[in-house]
């Protein structure tokens, strides 16, 4: 990922957090994860993440999505046979999120997906989250999401997070810190 | 607890959530827990709580404290031998929180405690949380907190919450929904 693109995304994410009136520390801004998931197209596919806490029992993050940015389809599988996989709740704080899960495919979905990514976004049951709305995903269930035209800030509450175990539908995705 | 006091506290809590720009649904406002913990003195001792999610693996809440309201000293003990007790993280979103835990007693603490409650607030190591600041409590550790003059909104991220098991230092406390 180009340094210029990372910095553009970081600056835009900080502006969205300000608009959403989410208080974050200077250190959190500094260490915010800004990732294009290895696809080199961060304006359209990527996510900006502040991990508040991730311990042996629970995890809390703030996710920022730039306008129309897509977090690609993935699931959180069982890890070391210990549990059913990560369970997570999304709570929209600002903007709009179009979340897609398994189930009846929504006709005329709100997401706008560039053609080249369509083969890797296979679930199509739409859930629209506006500020104050929440949705809890069962462990190991496929999901992807896109923000609306204004971008979005979403709180994620979950069991322990082990990002390196996430399984993405698009085999080109690399879940590494930039 | 008098109905008038409950409604006063509920109204003040809603105003604080608005000031903090925390988006909540009409249903969340409706079902918000407003408790004086059985002490009948909600302006000085009590807490207002919106439970976002509480499942078998994690919990997320928004806590609202009216100006100078005290959440009395308690701990989250081991339940059914299953774990070490609830582990929890506080993240200040708005206002100021003075949190007290075991450790060296802070000289000239920021909390202002009415005389009659002092015997039941035994730990005195102060942690000041301002917007964006966080603190994670180990399981089963005594703690209590008070907000500053403007009140406060605090996100609580934790393992599963079972309030009925909480142990309070003040034997008069009753942790029941009003």
Coordinates of C-alpha atoms in Angstrom, one line a residue:
Chain A
X1 CA 0.0 0.0 0.0
X2 CA 1.3 3.4 -0.9
X3 CA 2.3 5.7 2.0
X4 CA 0.3 8.5 0.4
X5 CA -2.9 6.4 0.4
X6 CA -2.4 5.3 4.0
X7 CA -2.0 8.9 5.1
X8 CA -5.0 10.0 3.1
X9 CA -7.1 7.3 4.7
X10 CA -5.8 8.0 8.2
X11 CA -6.6 11.8 7.8
X12 CA -10.1 11.0 6.5
X13 CA -10.7 8.6 9.3
X14 CA -9.7 11.1 11.9
X15 CA -12.1 13.6 10.4
X16 CA -14.9 11.1 10.6
X17 CA -14.2 10.4 14.3
X18 CA -14.3 14.1 14.9
X19 CA -17.6 14.5 13.1
X20 CA -19.0 11.5 15.1
X21 CA -17.8 13.2 18.3
X22 CA -15.9 10.1 19.4
X23 CA -13.2 11.1 21.8
X24 CA -9.9 9.3 21.1
X25 CA -6.4 9.9 22.5
X26 CA -3.4 11.1 20.5
X27 CA -1.8 7.7 21.0
X28 CA -4.9 5.9 19.6
X29 CA -4.8 8.1 16.5
X30 CA -1.1 7.4 16.1
X31 CA -1.5 3.6 16.4
X32 CA -4.8 3.4 14.4
X33 CA -4.7 0.5 12.0
X34 CA -5.2 1.6 8.4
X35 CA -5.5 -1.3 6.1
X36 CA -6.3 -2.0 2.5
X37 CA -6.3 -5.7 3.3
X38 CA -3.6 -6.2 0.6
X39 CA -5.8 -5.2 -2.3
X40 CA -4.1 -1.8 -3.0
X41 CA -7.4 0.0 -3.4
X42 CA -8.0 1.6 0.0
X43 CA -10.5 4.2 -1.1
X44 CA -12.9 1.4 -2.1
X45 CA -11.8 -1.6 0.0
X46 CA -10.3 -1.2 3.5
X47 CA -11.0 -0.3 7.1
X48 CA -9.6 2.0 9.8
X49 CA -9.6 0.5 13.3
X50 CA -8.9 1.7 16.8
X51 CA -8.6 -1.3 19.2
X52 CA -9.7 -0.1 22.6
X53 CA -9.2 -3.4 24.4
X54 CA -8.5 -6.9 23.4
X55 CA -8.0 -9.4 26.2
X56 CA -8.5 -13.1 26.9
X57 CA -12.3 -12.6 27.4
X58 CA -13.6 -9.7 25.3
X59 CA -12.7 -7.1 22.7
X60 CA -13.9 -3.6 21.9
X61 CA -12.9 -1.6 18.8
X62 CA -14.0 1.5 16.9
X63 CA -14.2 0.8 13.2
X64 CA -14.2 3.7 10.7
X65 CA -15.2 3.4 7.1
X66 CA -14.6 6.1 4.6
X67 CA -17.5 6.9 2.3
X68 CA -18.5 3.8 0.4
X69 CA -15.5 1.9 1.7
X70 CA -16.1 -1.9 1.7
X71 CA -14.9 -4.3 4.4
X72 CA -14.7 -7.5 2.4
X73 CA -16.5 -10.7 3.1
X74 CA -15.0 -12.9 5.8
X75 CA -15.8 -15.1 8.8
X76 CA -14.3 -15.8 12.2
X77 CA -13.7 -19.5 12.5
X78 CA -13.2 -21.7 15.5
X79 CA -9.6 -21.2 16.9
X80 CA -7.7 -24.1 18.5
X81 CA -11.0 -25.9 19.1
X82 CA -11.6 -23.6 22.1
X83 CA -14.8 -21.9 21.1
X84 CA -17.3 -21.6 18.2
X85 CA -15.4 -18.6 16.7
X86 CA -15.5 -15.0 17.4
X87 CA -19.0 -13.6 18.2
X88 CA -19.4 -9.9 17.5
X89 CA -21.9 -7.0 17.8
X90 CA -21.8 -4.0 15.5
X91 CA -23.3 -0.7 16.8
X92 CA -23.5 2.2 14.4
X93 CA -22.4 5.4 16.0
X94 CA -22.3 7.7 12.9
X95 CA -23.3 7.5 9.3
X96 CA -24.9 4.4 7.7
X97 CA -23.7 0.8 7.4
X98 CA -25.0 -1.7 4.9
X99 CA -24.2 -5.1 6.4
X100 CA -24.7 -8.3 4.4
X101 CA -25.2 -11.8 6.0
X102 CA -26.4 -15.2 4.9
X103 CA -30.2 -15.4 4.2
X104 CA -32.6 -14.3 1.5
X105 CA -30.9 -12.0 -0.9
X106 CA -32.1 -8.4 -0.7
X107 CA -33.5 -7.0 -3.9
X108 CA -32.0 -3.6 -4.8
X109 CA -29.4 -3.5 -2.0
X110 CA -28.0 -0.2 -0.9
X111 CA -24.4 -1.2 -1.3
X112 CA -22.6 0.0 -4.5
X113 CA -20.0 -2.6 -5.4
X114 CA -17.4 -2.3 -8.1
X115 CA -17.7 -5.1 -10.6
X116 CA -14.3 -6.7 -9.8
X117 CA -15.3 -7.3 -6.2
X118 CA -18.7 -8.9 -6.8
X119 CA -17.5 -12.5 -7.1
X120 CA -16.1 -12.3 -3.6
X121 CA -19.2 -10.9 -1.9
X122 CA -21.4 -13.9 -1.8
X123 CA -23.9 -13.3 1.0
X124 CA -26.6 -10.8 0.2
X125 CA -29.2 -10.4 3.0
X126 CA -29.0 -6.7 3.9
X127 CA -29.2 -5.1 7.3
X128 CA -29.1 -1.3 7.4
X129 CA -27.6 0.2 10.5
X130 CA -28.1 3.8 11.4
X131 CA -26.9 5.6 14.5
X132 CA -28.0 3.6 17.6
X133 CA -28.8 0.4 15.6
X134 CA -27.0 -2.8 16.4
X135 CA -26.6 -6.3 15.0
X136 CA -25.0 -9.4 16.5
X137 CA -23.4 -11.9 14.2
X138 CA -23.3 -15.6 15.2
X139 CA -19.8 -17.1 15.4
X140 CA -18.3 -18.2 12.1
X141 CA -20.9 -16.5 9.9
X142 CA -20.0 -14.9 6.6
X143 CA -20.4 -11.1 6.4
X144 CA -19.3 -8.0 4.7
X145 CA -20.3 -4.4 4.8
X146 CA -20.1 -1.0 3.1
X147 CA -20.7 2.5 4.5
X148 CA -23.0 5.0 3.0
X149 CA -22.0 8.2 1.2
X150 CA -21.0 10.0 4.4
X151 CA -18.8 7.2 5.8
X152 CA -19.4 5.6 9.1
X153 CA -18.2 5.0 12.6
X154 CA -19.1 1.6 14.1
X155 CA -18.4 0.2 17.6
X156 CA -17.6 -3.5 17.6
X157 CA -18.1 -5.4 20.8
X158 CA -17.0 -9.0 20.7
X159 CA -15.3 -12.0 22.2
X160 CA -11.5 -12.1 21.9
X161 CA -10.2 -10.9 18.5
X162 CA -7.6 -12.9 16.6
X163 CA -7.6 -11.2 13.3
X164 CA -4.9 -13.4 11.9
X165 CA -7.4 -16.3 11.9
X166 CA -10.1 -14.6 9.9
X167 CA -11.0 -16.3 6.6
X168 CA -11.7 -14.1 3.6
X169 CA -13.7 -15.1 0.5
X170 CA -11.3 -13.2 -1.7
X171 CA -8.0 -15.2 -1.7
X172 CA -6.0 -12.1 -2.5
X173 CA -6.9 -10.5 0.9
X174 CA -4.0 -10.2 3.4
X175 CA -5.0 -9.3 6.9
X176 CA -1.8 -7.6 8.0
X177 CA -1.1 -4.4 9.7
X178 CA 0.2 -1.7 7.4
Chain B
X1 CA -37.5 4.8 45.1
X2 CA -39.9 7.6 44.4
X3 CA -41.3 7.8 40.9
X4 CA -40.5 11.5 40.8
X5 CA -36.9 10.8 41.5
X6 CA -36.7 8.1 38.9
X7 CA -38.1 10.3 36.3
X8 CA -35.8 13.2 37.3
X9 CA -32.8 10.9 36.9
X10 CA -34.0 9.5 33.6
X11 CA -34.5 12.9 32.1
X12 CA -31.1 14.1 33.3
X13 CA -29.4 11.0 31.9
X14 CA -31.1 11.5 28.5
X15 CA -29.8 15.1 28.5
X16 CA -26.3 13.9 29.2
X17 CA -26.4 11.3 26.4
X18 CA -27.5 14.1 24.1
X19 CA -24.7 16.3 25.2
X20 CA -22.2 13.5 24.8
X21 CA -23.6 12.9 21.2
X22 CA -24.3 9.2 22.0
X23 CA -26.9 7.9 19.6
X24 CA -29.5 5.8 21.3
X25 CA -32.8 4.4 20.2
X26 CA -36.2 5.3 21.6
X27 CA -36.5 1.8 23.0
X28 CA -33.1 2.1 24.7
X29 CA -34.2 5.3 26.4
X30 CA -37.5 3.6 27.4
X31 CA -35.8 0.5 28.9
X32 CA -32.8 2.4 30.5
X33 CA -32.1 1.1 34.0
X34 CA -32.3 3.9 36.5
X35 CA -31.3 2.7 39.9
X36 CA -30.7 4.1 43.3
X37 CA -29.3 0.7 44.4
X38 CA -31.9 0.7 47.2
X39 CA -30.5 3.6 49.1
X40 CA -33.3 6.1 48.2
X41 CA -30.8 8.9 47.4
X42 CA -30.4 8.8 43.6
X43 CA -29.1 12.3 43.2
X44 CA -26.0 11.3 45.2
X45 CA -25.9 7.5 44.8
X46 CA -27.1 5.7 41.7
X47 CA -26.4 5.0 38.1
X48 CA -28.3 5.0 34.8
X49 CA -27.5 2.1 32.4
X50 CA -28.2 1.2 28.8
X51 CA -27.3 -2.4 28.2
X52 CA -26.4 -2.7 24.5
X53 CA -25.5 -6.4 24.5
X54 CA -25.0 -9.0 27.2
X55 CA -24.5 -12.5 25.9
X56 CA -22.7 -15.7 27.0
X57 CA -19.3 -14.2 26.0
X58 CA -19.2 -10.5 26.3
X59 CA -21.2 -7.4 27.4
X60 CA -21.3 -3.8 26.4
X61 CA -23.1 -1.0 28.3
X62 CA -23.3 2.8 28.4
X63 CA -23.2 4.1 31.9
X64 CA -24.5 7.6 32.7
X65 CA -23.7 9.3 35.9
X66 CA -25.4 12.5 37.0
X67 CA -23.2 15.3 38.3
X68 CA -21.3 13.9 41.4
X69 CA -23.4 10.8 41.4
X70 CA -21.6 7.9 43.1
X71 CA -21.7 4.2 42.0
X72 CA -21.0 2.5 45.3
X73 CA -18.1 0.2 46.0
X74 CA -18.5 -3.4 44.8
X75 CA -16.8 -6.3 43.2
X76 CA -17.7 -9.0 40.6
X77 CA -17.0 -12.4 42.2
X78 CA -16.4 -15.7 40.6
X79 CA -19.8 -17.2 39.5
X80 CA -20.5 -21.0 39.6
X81 CA -16.7 -21.6 39.6
X82 CA -16.7 -20.9 35.9
X83 CA -14.3 -18.0 35.7
X84 CA -12.4 -15.5 37.8
X85 CA -15.3 -13.1 38.0
X86 CA -16.3 -10.4 35.6
X87 CA -13.5 -8.4 34.0
X88 CA -14.4 -4.9 32.8
X89 CA -13.0 -1.9 31.0
X90 CA -14.3 1.6 31.5
X91 CA -13.9 4.1 28.7
X92 CA -14.8 7.7 29.4
X93 CA -16.9 9.2 26.6
X94 CA -18.0 12.5 28.2
X95 CA -17.3 14.4 31.4
X96 CA -14.9 13.1 34.1
X97 CA -14.9 10.0 36.2
X98 CA -13.0 9.5 39.4
X99 CA -12.4 5.8 39.8
X100 CA -11.1 4.2 43.0
X101 CA -9.4 0.9 43.3
X102 CA -7.1 -0.9 45.7
X103 CA -3.7 0.5 46.1
X104 CA -2.0 3.5 47.7
X105 CA -4.6 5.9 48.9
X106 CA -4.6 9.1 46.9
X107 CA -4.0 12.2 49.0
X108 CA -6.6 14.9 48.2
X109 CA -8.9 12.8 46.0
X110 CA -11.2 14.6 43.5
X111 CA -14.3 12.7 44.7
X112 CA -16.6 14.5 47.1
X113 CA -18.2 12.0 49.3
X114 CA -21.1 12.7 51.7
X115 CA -20.1 11.6 55.2
X116 CA -22.6 8.9 55.6
X117 CA -21.2 6.9 52.7
X118 CA -17.5 7.1 53.6
X119 CA -17.5 3.9 55.7
X120 CA -18.6 1.9 52.7
X121 CA -16.0 3.3 50.2
X122 CA -12.9 1.6 51.4
X123 CA -10.5 1.6 48.5
X124 CA -8.8 4.9 47.7
X125 CA -6.4 4.7 44.9
X126 CA -7.6 7.3 42.4
X127 CA -7.7 7.0 38.6
X128 CA -9.1 10.0 36.7
X129 CA -10.7 9.2 33.4
X130 CA -11.4 12.0 30.9
X131 CA -12.9 11.5 27.4
X132 CA -10.8 8.9 25.5
X133 CA -9.2 7.5 28.7
X134 CA -9.7 3.9 29.7
X135 CA -9.1 1.6 32.6
X136 CA -9.4 -2.2 32.9
X137 CA -10.2 -3.8 36.2
X138 CA -9.0 -7.2 37.1
X139 CA -11.8 -9.7 38.0
X140 CA -13.2 -9.5 41.6
X141 CA -11.4 -6.2 42.5
X142 CA -13.2 -3.7 44.6
X143 CA -14.0 -0.4 42.9
X144 CA -16.3 2.6 43.1
X145 CA -16.6 5.8 41.2
X146 CA -18.0 9.3 41.1
X147 CA -18.5 11.7 38.1
X148 CA -17.3 15.3 38.1
X149 CA -19.4 18.4 38.2
X150 CA -20.8 17.9 34.7
X151 CA -21.8 14.3 35.0
X152 CA -20.3 11.6 32.7
X153 CA -21.0 9.0 30.1
X154 CA -18.8 5.9 30.3
X155 CA -18.7 2.9 28.0
X156 CA -18.3 -0.4 29.8
X157 CA -16.8 -3.3 27.8
X158 CA -16.7 -6.6 29.8
X159 CA -17.1 -10.3 30.0
X160 CA -20.7 -11.5 30.6
X161 CA -22.6 -9.4 33.1
X162 CA -24.5 -11.0 36.0
X163 CA -25.4 -8.0 38.1
X164 CA -27.3 -10.1 40.7
X165 CA -24.0 -11.6 41.8
X166 CA -22.2 -8.3 42.5
X167 CA -21.0 -7.9 46.1
X168 CA -21.4 -4.4 47.6
X169 CA -19.5 -3.1 50.6
X170 CA -22.6 -1.3 51.9
X171 CA -25.0 -4.0 53.1
X172 CA -28.0 -1.8 52.5
X173 CA -27.4 -1.9 48.7
X174 CA -30.0 -3.7 46.7
X175 CA -29.1 -4.3 43.0
X176 CA -32.5 -4.5 41.6
X177 CA -34.1 -2.9 38.6
X178 CA -36.4 -0.1 39.5

